[in-house]
Short mmCIF file of C-alpha atoms in Angstrom, two decimals:
data_model
loop_
_atom_site.label_atom_id
_atom_site.label_comp_id
_atom_site.label_asym_id
_atom_site.label_seq_id
_atom_site.Cartn_x
_atom_site.Cartn_y
_atom_site.Cartn_z
CA UNK A 147 74.32 -71.93 51.41
CA UNK A 148 71.49 -73.27 49.28
CA UNK A 149 72.35 -74.31 45.74
CA UNK A 150 69.16 -72.59 44.64
CA UNK A 151 70.49 -69.20 45.82
CA UNK A 152 72.40 -68.92 42.53
CA UNK A 153 69.12 -68.63 40.60
CA UNK A 154 67.33 -65.35 40.01
CA UNK A 155 63.98 -64.63 41.61
CA UNK A 156 62.22 -65.14 38.26
CA UNK A 157 64.00 -68.44 37.70
CA UNK A 158 62.98 -69.63 41.16
CA UNK A 159 59.35 -68.65 40.55
CA UNK A 160 59.49 -70.89 37.48
CA UNK A 161 61.38 -73.75 39.12
CA UNK A 162 59.46 -74.17 42.39
CA UNK A 163 56.18 -75.35 40.75
CA UNK A 164 58.32 -77.73 38.69
CA UNK A 165 59.81 -79.17 41.87
CA UNK A 166 56.34 -79.68 43.34
CA UNK A 167 55.27 -81.55 40.21
CA UNK A 168 58.46 -83.61 40.21
CA UNK A 169 57.62 -84.67 43.76
CA UNK A 170 54.22 -85.91 42.61
CA UNK A 171 55.85 -87.95 39.84
CA UNK A 172 57.95 -89.95 42.30
CA UNK A 173 54.97 -92.26 42.66
CA UNK A 174 54.49 -92.57 38.92
CA UNK A 175 57.98 -94.05 38.93
CA UNK A 176 57.95 -96.09 42.12
CA UNK A 177 54.46 -97.56 42.08
CA UNK A 178 54.91 -99.16 38.66
CA UNK A 179 57.54 -101.46 40.16
CA UNK A 180 55.48 -102.05 43.29
CA UNK A 181 52.57 -103.32 41.18
CA UNK A 182 54.90 -105.85 39.60
CA UNK A 183 56.34 -106.92 42.95
CA UNK A 184 53.31 -106.76 45.28
CA UNK A 185 50.22 -106.51 43.08
CA UNK A 186 47.65 -103.73 43.04
CA UNK A 187 46.61 -104.08 46.68
CA UNK A 188 50.22 -104.27 47.88
CA UNK A 189 51.08 -101.19 45.83
CA UNK A 190 48.19 -99.29 47.40
CA UNK A 191 49.39 -100.19 50.88
CA UNK A 192 52.91 -98.98 50.08
CA UNK A 193 51.44 -95.68 48.90
CA UNK A 194 49.39 -95.32 52.08
CA UNK A 195 52.40 -95.99 54.27
CA UNK A 196 54.73 -93.61 52.42
CA UNK A 197 52.35 -90.62 52.43
CA UNK A 198 51.22 -91.20 56.02
CA UNK A 199 54.84 -91.54 57.07
CA UNK A 200 56.10 -88.36 55.43
CA UNK A 201 53.37 -85.76 54.95
CA UNK A 202 52.78 -84.77 58.61
CA UNK A 203 56.49 -84.01 58.97
CA UNK A 204 57.01 -81.96 55.86
CA UNK A 205 53.65 -80.20 56.17
CA UNK A 206 54.65 -78.90 59.58
CA UNK A 207 58.08 -77.85 58.30
CA UNK A 208 56.54 -75.69 55.57
CA UNK A 209 54.09 -74.11 58.02
CA UNK A 210 56.97 -73.06 60.23
CA UNK A 211 59.13 -71.85 57.33
CA UNK A 212 56.43 -69.58 55.89
CA UNK A 213 54.82 -68.61 59.20
CA UNK A 214 51.29 -69.82 58.61
CA UNK A 215 51.01 -72.13 61.60
CA UNK A 216 47.48 -72.61 62.88
CA UNK A 217 44.82 -75.17 63.69
CA UNK A 218 42.11 -74.28 61.17
CA UNK A 219 40.89 -75.07 57.66
CA UNK A 220 42.81 -72.19 56.08
CA UNK A 221 46.07 -73.61 57.45
CA UNK A 222 45.26 -77.01 55.94
CA UNK A 223 44.51 -75.44 52.56
CA UNK A 224 47.72 -73.38 52.56
CA UNK A 225 49.67 -76.54 53.30
CA UNK A 226 48.09 -78.37 50.36
CA UNK A 227 49.16 -75.56 48.03
CA UNK A 228 52.79 -76.25 48.95
CA UNK A 229 52.60 -80.06 49.03
CA UNK A 230 54.15 -82.41 46.47
CA UNK A 231 50.94 -84.41 46.81
CA UNK A 232 49.00 -81.51 45.27
CA UNK A 233 51.22 -79.71 42.72
CA UNK A 234 49.58 -76.59 41.29
CA UNK A 235 47.41 -76.95 38.17
CA UNK A 236 48.34 -80.61 37.60
CA UNK A 237 46.28 -81.31 40.73
CA UNK A 238 44.00 -78.29 40.38
CA UNK A 239 42.59 -77.82 43.88
CA UNK A 240 39.88 -75.13 44.21
CA UNK A 241 39.09 -74.07 47.76
CA UNK A 242 36.02 -72.72 49.58
CA UNK A 243 36.19 -71.49 53.18
CA UNK A 244 32.93 -71.35 55.14
CA UNK A 245 34.55 -70.48 58.46
CA UNK A 246 37.64 -71.47 60.45
CA UNK A 247 36.35 -75.00 60.99
CA UNK A 248 34.45 -75.74 57.78
CA UNK A 249 35.61 -75.74 54.17
CA UNK A 250 35.48 -77.59 50.89
CA UNK A 251 37.73 -78.25 47.95
CA UNK A 252 37.25 -79.78 44.55
CA UNK A 253 39.64 -80.70 41.76
CA UNK A 254 38.93 -79.13 38.39
CA UNK A 255 41.72 -81.30 37.02
CA UNK A 256 43.39 -84.30 38.64
CA UNK A 257 46.48 -85.32 36.75
CA UNK A 258 46.83 -88.44 38.88
CA UNK A 259 43.32 -89.53 37.88
CA UNK A 260 44.13 -88.94 34.21
CA UNK A 261 47.10 -91.26 34.63
CA UNK A 262 45.16 -93.99 36.40
CA UNK A 263 41.77 -94.02 34.62
CA UNK A 264 43.13 -95.89 31.57
CA UNK A 265 44.28 -98.68 33.94
CA UNK A 266 40.69 -99.49 34.92
CA UNK A 267 38.18 -98.97 37.72
CA UNK A 268 40.02 -101.13 40.28
CA UNK A 269 43.07 -98.89 40.10
CA UNK A 270 40.91 -95.78 40.31
CA UNK A 271 39.27 -97.12 43.47
CA UNK A 272 42.67 -97.98 44.93
CA UNK A 273 43.86 -94.41 44.46
CA UNK A 274 40.70 -92.39 45.11
CA UNK A 275 39.30 -94.53 47.96
CA UNK A 276 41.85 -96.86 49.56
CA UNK A 277 44.79 -94.44 49.43
CA UNK A 278 43.06 -91.08 49.77
CA UNK A 279 40.99 -91.81 52.87
CA UNK A 280 43.84 -92.42 55.32
CA UNK A 281 46.38 -90.12 53.67
CA UNK A 282 44.17 -87.03 53.53
CA UNK A 283 43.56 -87.30 57.26
CA UNK A 284 47.25 -87.94 57.86
CA UNK A 285 48.09 -84.70 56.05
CA UNK A 286 45.50 -82.80 58.08
CA UNK A 287 46.85 -84.16 61.37
CA UNK A 288 49.84 -81.82 61.04
CA UNK A 289 47.38 -78.95 61.52
CA UNK A 290 44.61 -80.38 63.68
CA UNK A 291 44.19 -84.02 64.78
CA UNK A 292 40.40 -83.58 64.81
CA UNK A 293 40.15 -82.62 61.16
CA UNK A 294 38.23 -84.90 58.84
CA UNK A 295 38.43 -84.76 55.03
CA UNK A 296 35.46 -86.58 53.51
CA UNK A 297 34.19 -87.00 49.93
CA UNK A 298 31.14 -85.30 48.49
CA UNK A 299 31.82 -87.28 45.34
CA UNK A 300 34.88 -88.97 43.86
CA UNK A 301 35.88 -91.33 41.06
CA UNK A 302 35.13 -93.68 39.46
CA UNK A 303 33.40 -90.86 37.59
CA UNK A 304 29.70 -91.17 36.79
CA UNK A 305 29.13 -90.02 34.13
CA UNK A 306 32.55 -90.83 32.72
CA UNK A 307 33.37 -87.18 31.93
CA UNK A 308 32.16 -85.75 35.24
CA UNK A 309 33.66 -82.45 36.34
CA UNK A 310 34.95 -81.47 38.80
CA UNK A 311 36.82 -84.74 39.13
CA UNK A 312 36.14 -84.94 42.86
CA UNK A 313 34.89 -82.80 45.76
CA UNK A 314 35.57 -83.00 49.49
CA UNK A 315 34.52 -81.39 52.76
CA UNK A 316 37.01 -80.42 55.47
CA UNK A 317 35.51 -80.17 58.94
CA UNK A 318 37.24 -79.70 62.28
CA UNK A 319 35.13 -80.66 65.27
CA UNK A 320 36.15 -81.38 68.86
CA UNK A 321 33.70 -84.29 68.89
CA UNK A 322 35.63 -86.12 66.17
CA UNK A 323 38.01 -88.85 67.29
CA UNK A 324 41.63 -87.71 67.32
CA UNK A 325 43.85 -88.91 64.48
CA UNK A 326 47.36 -90.03 65.41
CA UNK A 327 50.45 -90.18 63.23
CA UNK A 328 51.65 -93.55 61.95
CA UNK A 329 54.53 -95.54 63.40
CA UNK A 330 56.52 -94.80 60.22
CA UNK A 331 55.97 -91.08 60.73
CA UNK A 332 57.17 -91.30 64.32
CA UNK A 333 60.27 -93.21 63.17
CA UNK A 334 61.03 -90.73 60.38
CA UNK A 335 60.97 -87.79 62.80
CA UNK A 336 64.47 -88.83 63.89
CA UNK A 337 65.80 -88.98 60.32
CA UNK A 338 68.43 -86.53 59.17
CA UNK A 339 65.98 -85.26 56.54
CA UNK A 340 63.35 -84.38 59.13
CA UNK A 341 65.93 -82.68 61.34
CA UNK A 342 67.70 -80.72 58.59
CA UNK A 343 67.98 -77.04 59.50
CA UNK A 344 67.73 -74.53 56.67
CA UNK A 345 68.62 -70.84 56.64
CA UNK A 346 65.75 -68.57 57.75
CA UNK A 347 64.03 -66.36 55.19
CA UNK A 348 65.47 -62.85 55.01
CA UNK A 349 62.59 -60.53 55.81
CA UNK A 350 64.44 -57.56 54.29
CA UNK A 351 64.55 -59.18 50.84
CA UNK A 352 62.27 -57.67 48.19
CA UNK A 353 58.96 -59.51 47.94
CA UNK A 354 56.72 -61.50 50.23
CA UNK A 355 58.59 -63.31 53.02
CA UNK A 356 55.82 -65.52 54.38
CA UNK A 357 52.26 -66.78 53.83
CA UNK A 358 50.75 -65.43 57.04
CA UNK A 359 48.22 -63.33 55.10
CA UNK A 360 44.99 -64.40 53.36
CA UNK A 361 44.57 -67.74 51.64
CA UNK A 362 45.00 -67.24 47.89
CA UNK A 363 43.14 -69.06 45.14
CA UNK A 364 46.51 -69.96 43.62
CA UNK A 365 49.86 -69.64 45.37
CA UNK A 366 51.59 -66.69 43.70
CA UNK A 367 55.21 -67.82 43.47
CA UNK A 368 56.30 -64.64 41.68
CA UNK A 369 55.14 -62.49 44.62
CA UNK A 370 57.60 -64.09 47.03
CA UNK A 371 61.10 -62.89 47.70
CA UNK A 372 64.24 -64.53 46.41
CA UNK A 373 65.05 -65.66 49.94
CA UNK A 374 61.57 -67.15 50.46
CA UNK A 375 61.65 -69.00 47.15
CA UNK A 376 65.07 -70.47 47.95
CA UNK A 377 63.71 -71.77 51.25
CA UNK A 378 60.58 -73.16 49.58
CA UNK A 379 62.69 -74.94 46.95
CA UNK A 380 64.84 -76.56 49.63
CA UNK A 381 61.78 -77.55 51.66
CA UNK A 382 60.14 -79.11 48.60
CA UNK A 383 63.27 -81.20 48.01
CA UNK A 384 63.11 -82.35 51.63
CA UNK A 385 59.48 -83.32 51.03
CA UNK A 386 60.72 -85.58 48.24
CA UNK A 387 63.42 -87.12 50.40
CA UNK A 388 60.99 -87.76 53.24
CA UNK A 389 58.48 -89.33 50.86
CA UNK A 390 61.23 -91.50 49.42
CA UNK A 391 62.45 -92.56 52.86
CA UNK A 392 58.90 -93.58 53.81
CA UNK A 393 58.61 -95.42 50.48
CA UNK A 394 61.84 -97.28 51.20
CA UNK A 395 60.60 -98.29 54.66
CA UNK A 396 57.44 -99.70 53.12
CA UNK A 397 59.36 -101.59 50.43
CA UNK A 398 61.98 -102.85 52.88
CA UNK A 399 59.44 -104.60 55.09
CA UNK A 400 58.12 -106.50 52.07
CA UNK A 401 61.37 -107.55 50.37
CA UNK A 402 64.76 -109.15 50.73
CA UNK A 403 67.89 -107.08 50.16
CA UNK A 404 68.28 -107.71 46.41
CA UNK A 405 64.67 -106.91 45.56
CA UNK A 406 64.71 -103.87 47.82
CA UNK A 407 67.77 -102.47 46.01
CA UNK A 408 66.23 -103.21 42.63
CA UNK A 409 62.94 -101.40 43.35
CA UNK A 410 64.66 -98.49 45.09
CA UNK A 411 67.05 -97.98 42.17
CA UNK A 412 64.37 -98.28 39.49
CA UNK A 413 62.26 -95.69 41.27
CA UNK A 414 65.22 -93.30 41.42
CA UNK A 415 66.29 -93.81 37.80
CA UNK A 416 62.76 -93.11 36.56
CA UNK A 417 62.23 -89.91 38.52
CA UNK A 418 65.84 -88.77 38.01
CA UNK A 419 65.46 -88.69 34.24
CA UNK A 420 62.06 -87.00 34.13
CA UNK A 421 63.09 -84.44 36.77
CA UNK A 422 66.25 -83.59 34.84
CA UNK A 423 64.30 -83.10 31.63
CA UNK A 424 61.77 -80.78 33.29
CA UNK A 425 64.46 -78.74 35.07
CA UNK A 426 66.51 -78.33 31.92
CA UNK A 427 63.47 -77.27 29.86
CA UNK A 428 62.05 -74.93 32.51
CA UNK A 429 65.32 -73.02 32.90
CA UNK A 430 66.29 -73.31 29.22
CA UNK A 431 69.71 -74.75 30.04
CA UNK A 432 72.12 -75.76 27.25
CA UNK A 433 72.20 -79.35 26.03
CA UNK A 434 75.89 -79.84 26.73
CA UNK A 435 78.24 -80.91 29.50
CA UNK A 436 77.91 -77.59 31.34
CA UNK A 437 74.13 -77.78 31.11
CA UNK A 438 74.15 -81.32 32.49
CA UNK A 439 76.30 -80.27 35.45
CA UNK A 440 73.94 -77.38 36.15
CA UNK A 441 70.95 -79.74 36.06
CA UNK A 442 72.74 -82.05 38.50
CA UNK A 443 73.44 -79.09 40.78
CA UNK A 444 69.74 -78.16 40.87
CA UNK A 445 68.33 -81.71 40.88
CA UNK A 446 66.39 -82.95 43.95
CA UNK A 447 68.85 -85.85 44.09
CA UNK A 448 71.49 -83.38 45.34
CA UNK A 449 69.35 -80.94 47.32
CA UNK A 450 69.12 -79.28 49.72
CA UNK A 451 72.82 -78.62 50.21
CA UNK A 452 72.39 -78.92 53.98
CA UNK A 453 71.27 -82.53 53.48
CA UNK A 454 73.33 -83.81 50.53
CA UNK A 455 77.06 -83.14 50.79
CA UNK A 456 78.27 -82.26 47.29
CA UNK A 457 80.03 -79.59 45.25
CA UNK A 458 79.82 -78.78 41.54
CA UNK A 459 82.82 -77.08 39.98
CA UNK A 460 83.60 -78.50 36.56
CA UNK A 461 82.67 -81.90 37.95
CA UNK A 462 80.40 -83.31 40.66
CA UNK A 463 82.09 -84.26 43.93
CA UNK A 464 79.98 -86.11 46.52
CA UNK A 465 81.06 -86.90 50.07
CA UNK A 466 79.54 -88.64 53.05
CA UNK A 467 76.78 -86.58 54.60
CA UNK A 468 73.35 -86.69 56.28
CA UNK A 469 71.64 -88.12 53.19
CA UNK A 470 74.00 -91.10 53.20
CA UNK A 471 73.21 -91.71 56.86
CA UNK A 472 69.50 -91.85 56.00
CA UNK A 473 70.09 -94.18 53.04
CA UNK A 474 68.53 -91.55 50.76
CA UNK A 475 68.73 -91.35 46.97
CA UNK A 476 72.38 -90.35 46.87
CA UNK A 477 73.29 -93.64 48.58
CA UNK A 478 72.11 -95.39 45.41
CA UNK A 479 74.72 -93.55 43.31
CA UNK A 480 78.47 -94.07 43.03
CA UNK A 481 81.24 -95.77 41.06
CA UNK A 482 79.28 -99.02 40.79
CA UNK A 483 75.85 -97.39 40.55
CA UNK A 484 75.84 -95.19 37.48
CA UNK A 485 72.26 -95.58 36.24
CA UNK A 486 70.64 -92.68 38.19
CA UNK A 487 73.38 -90.22 37.19
CA UNK A 488 73.24 -91.44 33.59
CA UNK A 489 69.48 -90.86 33.55
CA UNK A 490 70.05 -87.24 34.60
CA UNK A 491 72.70 -86.32 32.04
CA UNK A 492 71.09 -88.24 29.19
CA UNK A 493 67.87 -86.30 29.78
CA UNK A 494 69.91 -83.23 28.84
CA UNK A 495 71.51 -84.89 25.80
CA UNK A 496 71.51 -88.65 25.00
CA UNK A 497 75.15 -88.39 23.89
CA UNK A 498 76.21 -87.52 27.46
CA UNK A 499 77.45 -90.00 30.03
CA UNK A 500 79.23 -89.98 33.40
CA UNK A 501 82.55 -91.39 34.54
CA UNK A 502 82.67 -91.91 38.30
CA UNK A 503 85.72 -92.58 40.45
CA UNK A 504 86.16 -92.95 44.19
CA UNK A 505 84.57 -94.96 46.97
CA UNK A 506 80.96 -95.81 47.79
CA UNK A 507 80.24 -92.57 49.66
CA UNK A 508 83.03 -90.27 48.45
CA UNK A 509 83.21 -90.02 44.69
CA UNK A 510 83.65 -87.70 41.75
CA UNK A 511 81.60 -87.71 38.55
CA UNK A 512 82.71 -86.20 35.25
CA UNK A 513 80.24 -85.56 32.46
CA UNK A 514 81.59 -86.85 29.15
CA UNK A 515 80.33 -87.01 25.58
CA UNK A 516 80.03 -90.29 23.69
CA UNK A 517 80.04 -90.90 19.95
CA UNK A 518 76.74 -92.81 20.02
CA UNK A 519 73.52 -91.68 21.75
CA UNK A 520 72.20 -93.88 24.53
CA UNK A 521 68.58 -95.11 24.43
CA UNK A 522 66.24 -93.80 27.11
CA UNK A 523 66.30 -95.97 30.22
CA UNK A 524 63.27 -98.22 30.58
CA UNK A 525 62.60 -96.80 34.02
CA UNK A 526 62.37 -93.27 32.59
CA UNK A 527 60.05 -94.49 29.83
CA UNK A 528 57.77 -96.03 32.46
CA UNK A 529 57.59 -92.74 34.38
CA UNK A 530 56.89 -90.90 31.13
CA UNK A 531 53.55 -92.73 31.09
CA UNK A 532 52.31 -89.96 33.39
CA UNK A 533 50.85 -86.86 31.80
CA UNK A 534 52.90 -84.96 34.37
CA UNK A 535 56.04 -85.64 32.34
CA UNK A 536 54.85 -83.23 29.62
CA UNK A 537 52.48 -81.04 31.66
CA UNK A 538 52.72 -77.29 30.93
CA UNK A 539 51.97 -74.69 33.58
CA UNK A 540 49.72 -71.80 32.56
CA UNK A 541 49.74 -68.21 33.88
CA UNK A 542 47.25 -67.73 36.71
CA UNK A 543 45.99 -64.63 38.52
CA UNK A 544 45.90 -65.22 42.26
CA UNK A 545 43.07 -63.69 44.30
CA UNK A 546 42.36 -63.80 48.06
CA UNK A 547 39.72 -66.27 49.18
CA UNK A 548 37.26 -64.97 51.74
CA UNK A 549 34.68 -66.71 53.91
CA UNK A 550 31.47 -67.40 51.97
#
């Protein structure tokens, strides 16, 4: 059973957008260390490879889970609304549908741009040109290999305060050359994450069970059933794991073992702390040992339950499972690798710590209280550079989008 099933429908409607935003912030953690190791151009190439390697797989999974499979522009837009690459409001996509094969979108607010603009025009071009061009098409390939996403305008912004931040056309045409998935994507299709089977959505549950109806201006999380939201939460966590696995492949081919482990761990520590803080705040969990255990139970590090073998009952017990076989985040935790777990519990309360016993893949963690607060990990502070760390979601009214 999913660990998210223990939450109420209202709690899930609050948490799922948080999980989407957390997925976006993985790069705010990981790419900082890639810049140091590989430079700006090397960082950009890692980003291209990770998104191209993961997004076609998880996009297709979400289509199947929520029954909106298709080959048209509407299907592409629905997928973007449930993609960690485009978390709601932080990446404020606004959609226009002309017909099945023609559409546009623009971003009224791009949180990623707000993070990168202070770094200078070269970094903006790396993100908005070098990275976006191949990765947008790679995302679309999950729906139609002859889809092309092309800019009407994009940053660097001229004038400097230009709004919307960018605008793009989406056109599907049989005359366009077919786009093929990357070698990394093909390799990741055999990963345990890609093959993880989750419980189907219960159609008898109160609320909307799928997204087969009209495209909405904003995905209305509160309209969906408890069962659907549980499935979405688990799928979003798998998106994160697949993105991380593609990231690790890209880093691995550029490093030796020690540097690979260093970058992989720093990325995890940074996102682990920020994710824990956002989960705890969103669900208003207590700042004590019980609250820290609950945050661990709901953290993407340990979800979905079908992928990460663990139990939480007064303490966290982890055993060998599919995620270990993939070399996923949980493989970077254990008796001799405390930093990611410490980042999680200290985000709840800096006086908290973990004591871990056991072997590399089968271990138990107890949350304990220290007499002196621990400083925030440097990796978490680096990730906090992103405006996404403090971003606040606002209430939105969702309306159907019709052909114009």
